[in-house]
Short mmCIF file of C-alpha atoms in Angstrom, two decimals:
data_model
loop_
_atom_site.label_atom_id
_atom_site.label_comp_id
_atom_site.label_asym_id
_atom_site.label_seq_id
_atom_site.Cartn_x
_atom_site.Cartn_y
_atom_site.Cartn_z
CA MET A 1 0.04 0.10 -0.16
CA PRO A 2 1.48 3.44 -0.88
CA THR A 3 2.07 5.76 1.88
CA PHE A 4 0.29 9.16 1.76
CA PHE A 5 1.92 12.20 3.53
CA ASN A 6 -1.02 13.66 5.76
CA GLU A 7 -0.92 17.49 5.90
CA MET A 8 -2.62 17.69 9.19
CA HIS A 9 -1.34 14.44 11.13
CA ALA A 10 1.96 12.97 11.79
CA ASP A 11 2.89 9.34 13.20
CA GLY A 12 0.31 7.58 11.55
CA GLY A 13 -2.57 10.03 12.51
CA LEU A 14 -1.50 9.81 16.27
CA GLU A 15 -0.15 13.33 16.36
CA VAL A 16 -1.55 16.72 15.11
CA ARG A 17 1.28 18.57 13.29
CA GLU A 18 2.25 21.71 15.23
CA HIS A 19 0.82 24.27 12.58
CA TYR A 20 -2.53 22.64 12.66
CA ARG A 21 -2.84 22.28 16.34
CA GLU A 22 -4.73 25.72 16.92
CA PHE A 23 -7.18 24.94 14.08
CA CYS A 24 -7.72 21.53 15.51
CA ARG A 25 -8.24 22.87 19.12
CA TRP A 26 -11.05 25.13 17.59
CA LEU A 27 -12.57 22.47 15.49
CA ALA A 28 -12.84 20.16 18.51
CA GLN A 29 -14.91 22.93 20.23
CA GLN A 30 -17.60 23.32 17.65
CA PRO A 31 -20.87 21.48 17.58
CA PRO A 32 -21.56 19.38 14.63
CA GLU A 33 -24.74 21.15 13.95
CA THR A 34 -22.87 24.53 13.78
CA ILE A 35 -20.23 23.24 11.34
CA GLU A 36 -23.05 21.83 9.11
CA ARG A 37 -24.99 25.09 9.19
CA LYS A 38 -21.82 26.91 8.32
CA ARG A 39 -21.21 24.63 5.31
CA ALA A 40 -24.67 25.02 4.12
CA GLU A 41 -24.49 28.92 4.47
CA ALA A 42 -21.33 28.56 2.53
CA ASP A 43 -22.85 26.89 -0.47
CA LEU A 44 -25.70 29.26 -0.63
CA MET A 45 -23.30 32.19 -0.72
CA PHE A 46 -20.98 30.78 -3.46
CA ARG A 47 -24.45 29.91 -5.34
CA ARG A 48 -25.80 33.58 -5.05
CA VAL A 49 -22.45 34.94 -6.16
CA GLY A 50 -22.50 32.65 -9.26
CA ILE A 51 -19.11 30.95 -8.58
CA THR A 52 -19.57 28.07 -10.87
CA PHE A 53 -17.60 25.84 -13.42
CA ALA A 54 -18.88 24.48 -16.81
CA VAL A 55 -18.50 20.75 -16.94
CA TYR A 56 -18.56 19.56 -20.45
CA GLY A 57 -20.21 16.24 -21.17
CA ASP A 58 -22.13 16.27 -17.79
CA ASP A 59 -25.56 15.14 -18.47
CA ALA A 60 -26.76 16.85 -15.38
CA GLY A 61 -26.33 20.18 -16.77
CA THR A 62 -23.43 22.44 -18.03
CA GLU A 63 -22.66 24.19 -14.86
CA ARG A 64 -22.41 23.20 -11.22
CA LEU A 65 -21.12 24.76 -7.99
CA ILE A 66 -17.52 24.00 -7.19
CA PRO A 67 -17.61 22.40 -3.78
CA PHE A 68 -15.89 24.25 -1.15
CA ASP A 69 -14.29 22.57 1.94
CA ILE A 70 -13.94 24.38 5.15
CA VAL A 71 -11.00 22.63 6.42
CA PRO A 72 -8.08 24.76 5.17
CA ARG A 73 -4.76 23.54 3.94
CA ILE A 74 -2.11 25.08 6.34
CA ILE A 75 1.53 25.54 5.06
CA PRO A 76 4.05 26.70 7.47
CA ALA A 77 6.20 29.79 6.66
CA ALA A 78 9.55 27.86 6.09
CA GLU A 79 7.75 25.48 3.65
CA TRP A 80 6.22 28.34 1.82
CA SER A 81 9.58 30.11 1.79
CA GLN A 82 11.07 27.08 -0.20
CA LEU A 83 8.14 26.75 -2.51
CA GLN A 84 8.25 30.67 -3.31
CA THR A 85 11.98 30.49 -4.12
CA GLY A 86 11.61 27.65 -6.49
CA LEU A 87 8.63 28.77 -8.11
CA VAL A 88 10.31 32.16 -8.87
CA GLN A 89 13.34 30.44 -10.14
CA ARG A 90 11.19 28.04 -12.41
CA VAL A 91 9.10 30.89 -13.86
CA LYS A 92 11.98 33.14 -14.39
CA ALA A 93 13.81 30.49 -16.60
CA LEU A 94 10.58 29.48 -18.46
CA ASN A 95 10.35 33.26 -19.58
CA MET A 96 14.05 33.14 -20.58
CA PHE A 97 13.18 29.99 -22.50
CA ILE A 98 10.36 31.28 -24.40
CA HIS A 99 12.39 34.38 -25.23
CA ASP A 100 15.39 32.43 -26.48
CA ILE A 101 13.07 30.16 -28.49
CA TYR A 102 11.73 33.05 -30.38
CA HIS A 103 15.18 34.67 -30.79
CA GLY A 104 18.61 32.92 -30.64
CA GLN A 105 17.27 29.27 -29.85
CA ASN A 106 20.55 28.86 -27.87
CA ILE A 107 18.95 25.92 -25.93
CA ILE A 108 18.43 24.18 -29.16
CA LYS A 109 22.02 24.77 -30.49
CA ALA A 110 23.39 23.66 -27.22
CA GLY A 111 21.63 20.19 -27.66
CA ILE A 112 19.61 20.34 -24.60
CA ILE A 113 16.26 20.41 -26.32
CA PRO A 114 15.74 18.65 -29.64
CA ALA A 115 14.60 21.16 -32.14
CA GLU A 116 11.64 18.83 -33.37
CA GLN A 117 10.34 19.25 -29.72
CA ILE A 118 9.86 22.99 -30.62
CA TYR A 119 8.73 22.98 -34.28
CA ARG A 120 6.04 20.05 -33.83
CA ASN A 121 4.69 21.70 -30.75
CA ALA A 122 1.07 22.98 -31.57
CA GLN A 123 1.62 26.02 -29.40
CA TYR A 124 4.96 27.08 -31.09
CA ARG A 125 3.94 30.14 -33.18
CA PRO A 126 6.47 30.87 -36.07
CA GLU A 127 4.60 34.58 -36.23
CA MET A 128 6.35 35.46 -33.18
CA GLN A 129 10.10 34.67 -34.34
CA GLY A 130 12.19 37.76 -33.90
CA ILE A 131 9.55 39.85 -32.14
CA SER A 132 10.31 41.63 -29.00
CA VAL A 133 7.85 41.94 -26.33
CA ALA A 134 7.69 44.36 -23.21
CA SER A 135 10.45 43.61 -20.76
CA ASP A 136 11.14 40.11 -22.66
CA ILE A 137 8.37 38.91 -20.44
CA TYR A 138 5.89 36.15 -22.01
CA ALA A 139 4.31 34.46 -19.07
CA HIS A 140 3.09 37.40 -17.03
CA ILE A 141 0.65 35.16 -15.11
CA ALA A 142 1.73 31.59 -14.10
CA GLY A 143 -0.19 29.10 -12.43
CA VAL A 144 2.24 26.01 -11.24
CA ASP A 145 0.70 22.82 -9.97
CA ILE A 146 2.66 21.49 -6.80
CA VAL A 147 2.02 18.27 -5.26
CA ARG A 148 3.46 16.68 -2.37
CA ALA A 149 4.34 13.01 -2.36
CA GLY A 150 4.72 10.24 0.39
CA LYS A 151 7.68 11.38 2.28
CA GLY A 152 6.58 14.89 2.48
CA GLU A 153 8.69 16.24 -0.53
CA PHE A 154 7.09 18.62 -3.06
CA TYR A 155 7.12 18.17 -6.80
CA VAL A 156 5.94 20.28 -9.65
CA LEU A 157 3.36 18.50 -11.54
CA GLU A 158 2.62 20.95 -14.27
CA ASP A 159 3.28 24.48 -15.65
CA ASN A 160 0.17 26.48 -16.62
CA LEU A 161 1.27 29.50 -18.67
CA ARG A 162 -1.16 30.07 -21.53
CA VAL A 163 -4.52 31.22 -19.61
CA PRO A 164 -4.05 29.89 -16.14
CA SER A 165 -7.26 29.99 -14.15
CA GLY A 166 -8.33 29.31 -10.49
CA VAL A 167 -7.12 32.48 -8.73
CA SER A 168 -10.87 33.81 -8.12
CA TYR A 169 -11.61 30.79 -6.28
CA MET A 170 -8.45 31.40 -4.08
CA LEU A 171 -9.80 34.92 -3.29
CA GLU A 172 -13.51 33.82 -2.88
CA ASP A 173 -12.50 30.91 -0.57
CA ARG A 174 -10.48 32.99 1.73
CA LYS A 175 -13.30 35.67 1.83
CA MET A 176 -15.72 33.08 2.65
CA MET A 177 -13.65 31.66 5.50
CA MET A 178 -13.12 35.18 6.97
CA ARG A 179 -16.86 35.79 6.76
CA LEU A 180 -17.89 32.29 8.51
CA PHE A 181 -15.16 31.99 10.82
CA PRO A 182 -13.50 35.47 11.85
CA GLU A 183 -12.28 34.18 15.16
CA LEU A 184 -9.95 31.69 13.50
CA PHE A 185 -8.14 34.54 11.80
CA ALA A 186 -7.98 36.27 15.13
CA ARG A 187 -6.23 33.04 16.76
CA ASN A 188 -3.95 32.23 13.45
CA LYS A 189 -1.34 34.50 11.91
CA VAL A 190 -2.45 33.66 8.34
CA ALA A 191 -0.93 35.91 5.29
CA PRO A 192 -3.33 38.02 3.53
CA VAL A 193 -3.93 37.14 -0.22
CA GLU A 194 -6.70 39.79 -1.02
CA HIS A 195 -4.27 42.29 -2.42
CA TYR A 196 -3.82 39.73 -5.60
CA PRO A 197 -5.99 42.14 -7.88
CA ASP A 198 -3.69 45.12 -7.08
CA LEU A 199 -0.57 43.29 -7.58
CA LEU A 200 -2.08 41.83 -10.89
CA LEU A 201 -3.08 45.28 -11.96
CA ASP A 202 0.33 46.74 -11.18
CA ASN A 203 2.30 43.90 -12.97
CA LEU A 204 -0.05 44.49 -16.25
CA ARG A 205 0.62 48.33 -16.00
CA SER A 206 4.26 47.74 -15.70
CA VAL A 207 4.71 46.08 -19.17
CA ALA A 208 2.47 48.65 -21.19
CA PRO A 209 4.15 49.66 -24.50
CA MET A 210 7.07 52.09 -24.45
CA GLY A 211 6.12 55.62 -23.89
CA VAL A 212 2.66 54.94 -22.40
CA ASP A 213 2.64 56.52 -18.77
CA ASP A 214 -1.00 55.90 -17.99
CA PRO A 215 -1.88 52.67 -19.72
CA THR A 216 -5.56 51.51 -20.18
CA VAL A 217 -5.95 47.82 -19.30
CA VAL A 218 -8.69 45.52 -20.26
CA VAL A 219 -9.67 41.87 -19.59
CA MET A 220 -10.61 40.18 -22.70
CA THR A 221 -13.11 37.12 -22.29
CA PRO A 222 -14.39 34.84 -24.86
CA GLY A 223 -17.83 35.43 -23.52
CA MET A 224 -20.07 34.33 -20.78
CA TYR A 225 -20.38 30.70 -21.96
CA ASN A 226 -16.72 30.27 -21.06
CA SER A 227 -16.15 27.75 -18.23
CA ALA A 228 -14.11 30.77 -16.52
CA TYR A 229 -16.29 33.50 -17.23
CA PHE A 230 -17.02 34.20 -13.46
CA GLU A 231 -13.24 34.60 -12.93
CA HIS A 232 -12.88 36.88 -16.06
CA ALA A 233 -15.71 39.14 -14.72
CA PHE A 234 -14.41 38.95 -11.01
CA LEU A 235 -10.88 40.02 -11.93
CA ALA A 236 -12.00 42.83 -14.14
CA GLN A 237 -14.35 44.09 -11.42
CA GLN A 238 -11.74 43.69 -8.63
CA MET A 239 -9.15 45.69 -10.73
CA GLY A 240 -11.38 48.20 -11.77
CA VAL A 241 -10.82 47.72 -15.53
CA GLU A 242 -13.20 46.93 -18.30
CA LEU A 243 -14.37 43.41 -19.27
CA VAL A 244 -14.43 43.11 -23.20
CA GLU A 245 -15.12 40.71 -25.79
CA GLY A 246 -13.58 40.63 -29.32
CA LYS A 247 -16.28 42.44 -30.69
CA ASP A 248 -15.51 45.36 -28.09
CA LEU A 249 -12.22 46.10 -29.74
CA PHE A 250 -10.95 47.10 -33.17
CA VAL A 251 -7.77 47.95 -34.92
CA ALA A 252 -7.22 51.37 -36.48
CA ASP A 253 -4.07 53.40 -37.20
CA ASN A 254 -1.90 50.55 -36.13
CA SER A 255 -3.57 50.64 -32.56
CA VAL A 256 -6.18 48.73 -30.67
CA TYR A 257 -9.25 50.68 -29.57
CA MET A 258 -12.21 49.92 -27.44
CA ARG A 259 -15.83 50.92 -28.24
CA THR A 260 -17.37 53.17 -25.45
CA THR A 261 -20.21 55.53 -25.05
CA HIS A 262 -17.89 58.33 -25.17
CA GLY A 263 -16.23 57.25 -28.49
CA PRO A 264 -13.12 55.14 -29.11
CA LYS A 265 -10.66 54.71 -26.50
CA ARG A 266 -7.05 53.33 -26.98
CA VAL A 267 -6.28 50.10 -25.20
CA ASP A 268 -2.53 49.57 -24.17
CA VAL A 269 -2.65 46.21 -22.09
CA ILE A 270 -4.99 43.24 -22.81
CA TYR A 271 -5.31 40.53 -20.12
CA ARG A 272 -6.59 38.02 -22.50
CA ARG A 273 -8.23 34.89 -21.44
CA LEU A 274 -8.77 33.10 -24.59
CA ASP A 275 -6.26 30.74 -26.61
CA ASP A 276 -3.95 32.16 -29.30
CA ASP A 277 -6.07 30.56 -32.03
CA PHE A 278 -9.08 32.69 -31.38
CA LEU A 279 -7.17 36.05 -30.88
CA ASP A 280 -6.89 37.25 -34.56
CA PRO A 281 -8.89 35.66 -37.31
CA LEU A 282 -6.55 37.18 -39.90
CA ALA A 283 -3.59 35.42 -38.45
CA PHE A 284 -4.97 32.26 -36.86
CA ARG A 285 -8.47 30.65 -37.21
CA PRO A 286 -10.33 32.45 -39.90
CA ASP A 287 -13.57 31.22 -38.50
CA SER A 288 -12.96 32.81 -34.94
CA SER A 289 -15.65 35.39 -34.01
CA LEU A 290 -14.03 35.78 -30.67
CA GLY A 291 -10.99 37.83 -31.65
CA VAL A 292 -9.85 41.19 -33.11
CA PRO A 293 -9.06 41.28 -36.78
CA GLY A 294 -5.56 42.84 -37.08
CA LEU A 295 -4.58 42.43 -33.55
CA LEU A 296 -1.45 40.42 -34.23
CA SER A 297 0.09 43.10 -36.54
CA VAL A 298 -0.49 45.72 -33.71
CA TYR A 299 1.16 43.52 -31.25
CA ARG A 300 4.09 42.78 -33.53
CA ALA A 301 4.44 46.46 -33.86
CA GLY A 302 4.89 46.85 -30.02
CA ARG A 303 1.64 48.98 -29.94
CA VAL A 304 -0.36 46.91 -27.50
CA THR A 305 0.76 44.33 -24.80
CA LEU A 306 -0.95 40.87 -24.44
CA ALA A 307 -0.67 39.03 -21.11
CA ASN A 308 0.05 36.25 -21.49
CA ALA A 309 2.00 36.72 -24.87
CA ILE A 310 1.20 34.92 -27.89
CA GLY A 311 3.35 31.89 -28.28
CA THR A 312 3.70 31.30 -24.49
CA GLY A 313 2.23 27.81 -24.79
CA VAL A 314 5.44 26.47 -26.24
CA ALA A 315 6.59 26.27 -22.63
CA ASP A 316 3.67 24.64 -20.95
CA ASP A 317 3.23 21.76 -23.34
CA LYS A 318 3.82 18.47 -21.43
CA SER A 319 6.28 17.20 -23.92
CA ILE A 320 8.40 20.28 -22.86
CA TYR A 321 8.10 19.81 -19.14
CA PRO A 322 10.81 17.16 -18.60
CA TYR A 323 13.33 19.96 -19.91
CA VAL A 324 12.54 22.51 -17.33
CA PRO A 325 15.29 21.40 -14.75
CA ASP A 326 17.90 21.61 -17.54
CA MET A 327 16.61 25.17 -18.56
CA ILE A 328 17.21 26.33 -15.01
CA ARG A 329 20.69 25.04 -15.30
CA PHE A 330 21.11 26.47 -18.74
CA TYR A 331 19.83 29.93 -18.42
CA LEU A 332 20.37 30.49 -14.63
CA SER A 333 23.36 28.36 -13.71
CA GLU A 334 21.49 27.07 -10.70
CA GLU A 335 20.16 23.70 -9.37
CA PRO A 336 16.40 23.47 -9.33
CA VAL A 337 14.92 24.18 -6.01
CA LEU A 338 11.80 22.14 -6.80
CA ASN A 339 11.91 18.81 -8.64
CA ASN A 340 9.81 17.67 -11.56
CA VAL A 341 8.18 14.32 -11.26
CA PRO A 342 10.08 11.75 -13.21
CA THR A 343 8.75 11.54 -16.50
CA TYR A 344 8.91 9.03 -19.39
CA GLN A 345 8.65 10.44 -22.94
CA CYS A 346 6.86 7.94 -25.13
CA ARG A 347 8.44 9.36 -28.32
CA LYS A 348 11.87 7.59 -27.09
CA LYS A 349 11.69 3.97 -28.00
CA GLU A 350 12.89 2.72 -24.38
CA ASP A 351 10.57 4.95 -22.63
CA LEU A 352 7.43 3.91 -24.72
CA GLN A 353 8.47 0.19 -24.00
CA TYR A 354 8.60 0.88 -20.29
CA THR A 355 5.30 2.62 -20.37
CA LEU A 356 3.64 -0.06 -22.39
CA ALA A 357 4.85 -2.73 -20.00
CA HIS A 358 3.66 -0.95 -16.88
CA LEU A 359 0.45 0.97 -17.88
CA SER A 360 -1.40 -0.42 -15.01
CA ASP A 361 0.99 1.52 -12.54
CA LEU A 362 1.53 4.77 -14.41
CA VAL A 363 -0.26 8.19 -15.28
CA VAL A 364 -0.33 8.57 -18.79
CA LYS A 365 -1.05 12.12 -20.21
CA GLU A 366 -1.76 13.59 -23.69
CA VAL A 367 1.10 16.36 -24.25
CA HIS A 368 -1.57 18.78 -25.39
CA GLY A 369 -4.24 17.66 -22.64
CA ALA A 370 -5.66 19.92 -19.91
CA GLY A 371 -8.27 19.98 -17.19
CA GLY A 372 -7.90 16.13 -16.19
CA TYR A 373 -8.97 15.11 -19.72
CA GLY A 374 -6.98 13.02 -22.24
CA MET A 375 -5.35 10.94 -19.37
CA LEU A 376 -5.02 7.48 -17.91
CA VAL A 377 -4.69 7.04 -14.13
CA GLY A 378 -3.30 3.24 -14.29
CA PRO A 379 -4.22 1.96 -10.86
CA ALA A 380 -7.69 3.43 -11.11
CA SER A 381 -8.59 2.25 -14.64
CA THR A 382 -10.25 -0.94 -16.03
CA ARG A 383 -8.51 -3.44 -18.09
CA GLU A 384 -10.58 -2.09 -21.01
CA GLN A 385 -9.50 1.49 -20.37
CA ILE A 386 -5.77 0.43 -20.21
CA GLU A 387 -5.91 -1.57 -23.53
CA ASP A 388 -7.77 1.43 -25.16
CA PHE A 389 -4.71 3.60 -24.10
CA ARG A 390 -2.37 1.03 -25.18
CA ARG A 391 -3.54 1.44 -28.72
CA ARG A 392 -3.56 5.15 -28.64
CA LEU A 393 0.05 4.93 -27.37
CA ILE A 394 1.08 2.63 -30.19
CA ALA A 395 -0.50 4.83 -32.77
CA LYS A 396 0.90 8.02 -31.68
CA PRO A 397 3.58 7.59 -29.29
CA ASP A 398 4.95 11.22 -29.51
CA GLY A 399 1.69 12.32 -28.29
CA TYR A 400 2.00 11.19 -24.66
CA ILE A 401 4.27 11.20 -21.71
CA ALA A 402 3.82 8.87 -18.64
CA GLN A 403 4.80 9.52 -14.93
CA PRO A 404 4.61 7.39 -11.79
CA THR A 405 1.48 7.33 -9.95
CA LEU A 406 2.25 9.69 -7.10
CA ALA A 407 0.92 9.08 -3.61
CA LEU A 408 -0.48 12.67 -3.27
CA SER A 409 -0.81 14.06 0.11
CA ASN A 410 -3.97 14.06 1.72
CA CYS A 411 -5.87 16.51 4.04
CA PRO A 412 -8.99 15.93 6.27
CA THR A 413 -12.26 16.91 4.33
CA PHE A 414 -15.81 17.24 4.92
CA VAL A 415 -17.63 14.41 3.01
CA GLU A 416 -21.14 12.96 3.15
CA SER A 417 -19.89 10.36 5.66
CA GLY A 418 -18.28 12.99 7.87
CA VAL A 419 -14.48 13.82 7.93
CA ALA A 420 -12.17 11.81 5.79
CA PRO A 421 -8.75 12.26 4.10
CA ARG A 422 -8.74 13.51 0.47
CA HIS A 423 -6.02 13.95 -1.90
CA ILE A 424 -5.04 17.61 -2.87
CA ASP A 425 -2.57 19.66 -4.90
CA LEU A 426 -1.60 23.35 -4.86
CA ARG A 427 -1.74 26.00 -7.59
CA PRO A 428 0.07 29.19 -6.56
CA PHE A 429 0.00 32.24 -8.95
CA VAL A 430 3.36 33.81 -10.08
CA LEU A 431 3.23 37.40 -11.40
CA SER A 432 5.90 38.63 -13.85
CA GLY A 433 6.54 42.09 -14.92
CA LYS A 434 9.30 44.51 -14.14
CA THR A 435 9.61 42.22 -10.95
CA ILE A 436 8.34 38.68 -9.95
CA SER A 437 5.73 38.79 -7.24
CA MET A 438 3.49 36.36 -5.48
CA VAL A 439 0.74 36.38 -2.77
CA PRO A 440 1.41 33.98 -0.07
CA GLY A 441 -1.23 31.41 -0.86
CA GLY A 442 -2.86 29.59 -3.84
CA LEU A 443 -5.59 27.57 -4.92
CA THR A 444 -5.84 24.05 -2.96
CA ARG A 445 -7.84 21.50 -5.00
CA VAL A 446 -9.16 18.40 -3.49
CA ALA A 447 -10.29 15.14 -4.94
CA LEU A 448 -13.54 14.63 -3.46
CA GLN A 449 -14.06 10.93 -4.69
CA GLU A 450 -12.48 8.42 -2.11
CA GLY A 451 -9.16 7.32 -3.61
CA SER A 452 -9.22 9.52 -6.66
CA LEU A 453 -6.17 11.42 -7.47
CA VAL A 454 -7.86 13.78 -10.01
CA VAL A 455 -8.36 17.15 -8.42
CA ASN A 456 -9.54 19.16 -11.42
CA SER A 457 -12.66 21.14 -10.97
CA SER A 458 -13.71 19.93 -14.43
CA GLN A 459 -13.49 16.53 -13.18
CA GLY A 460 -15.43 16.94 -10.05
CA GLY A 461 -12.82 18.31 -7.79
CA GLY A 462 -13.42 20.94 -5.06
CA THR A 463 -11.33 23.52 -3.42
CA LYS A 464 -9.93 24.82 0.04
CA ASP A 465 -8.77 27.88 1.42
CA THR A 466 -4.96 27.90 1.69
CA TRP A 467 -3.20 29.38 4.78
CA ILE A 468 0.53 30.52 4.80
CA LEU A 469 1.37 31.03 8.55
CA GLU A 470 3.12 34.31 8.94
CA LYS A 471 4.90 33.02 12.15
CA ASP A 472 6.47 29.75 11.50
CA GLN A 473 5.92 26.92 13.89
CA PRO A 474 7.87 23.68 14.02
CA CYS A 475 6.31 20.89 12.06
#
């Protein structure tokens, strides 16, 4: 049986970890009916606010409430310091890699990454070759998925650099906990996260085109039917900027303008929440009605900033993930602070052979997959599912990677049967502009089904508030 690291308990559940003791003392004093009433109150408030997520292929409906659990995930200051150092290092190297790929390609010339891994990557954009972007920053907003394995060590599971989502749930989870249980925050020194929208706006303003002193920033959404529309509207409202769709913008005089009731207004920075393919029908998908015709030409001329930059996805493809530790060594001359999960690249003959022989033990992922779709969790799959994936692997080996099934850490969670351990991960958000900044926290996602390792909201996962303790306590 695998050994799971328990975030709250040590010594096989006999001892509460020091940084959880104050919370556990408080929880033991709460009558069960009080906790149940607070949980129902949280569900009602989330529903009123409209915090939902679209679940594609769900016969029960296209949207559902994202379950929120009132047991927080608590991280002591020393652990957070290590995570933050590693995340800043990693995102810095990823930005240098993307710039290099679209300019000198030194990492290819050095033989560290094969050229075909770039040119065959669906997210590589040759239109960006040689184009300079503000401050040489491509991934202005990064969401990096972190897991803790059996012995308590942290691993980076995935880099989300195109349009990472989930930060609104981090902010709303904290707001909910402070509203329901204000006494908890009086008893625990929890680092604040509510200044994230201010940090984000400062970050976006800092990368405005050269010569723009008072930039106009907008959030660009595909529209209300997008699964993360709540977050788009939430962030625009919190930053005090306009939420726009492609139809609200137009190109004239080599600039981007927004239609307003007072006439056209120039736009300098677009925080876009749609994929490259839909941004400009003249440059990418001609059938896209979500984008702005001519946007790429303005962007290439340096007259508007897009966050994240076009072509950033070349670095968050799962086929590139295994090379990130070498990127850190190549660009920064440092050893990685955070480890990758060991990864088998199925395009390699020996890795493919190993994967095919151990499918029942591995997690197999499509290199372009996201949201928990297009993957096989071997230990949780039927023989039929495994054989189906075997056929896919043999037909297109370069479309997959494989990893060991990690014993993800668990945290006590309220479920229908009471309180039970459920597996979790963590998505902190890293902002890159003139400087690199983070709020102390992130989105903790929890797999609500017993034994499940899939935490994605699109696959039925829930969320928890993430507490970073400002004053460290021994673990």
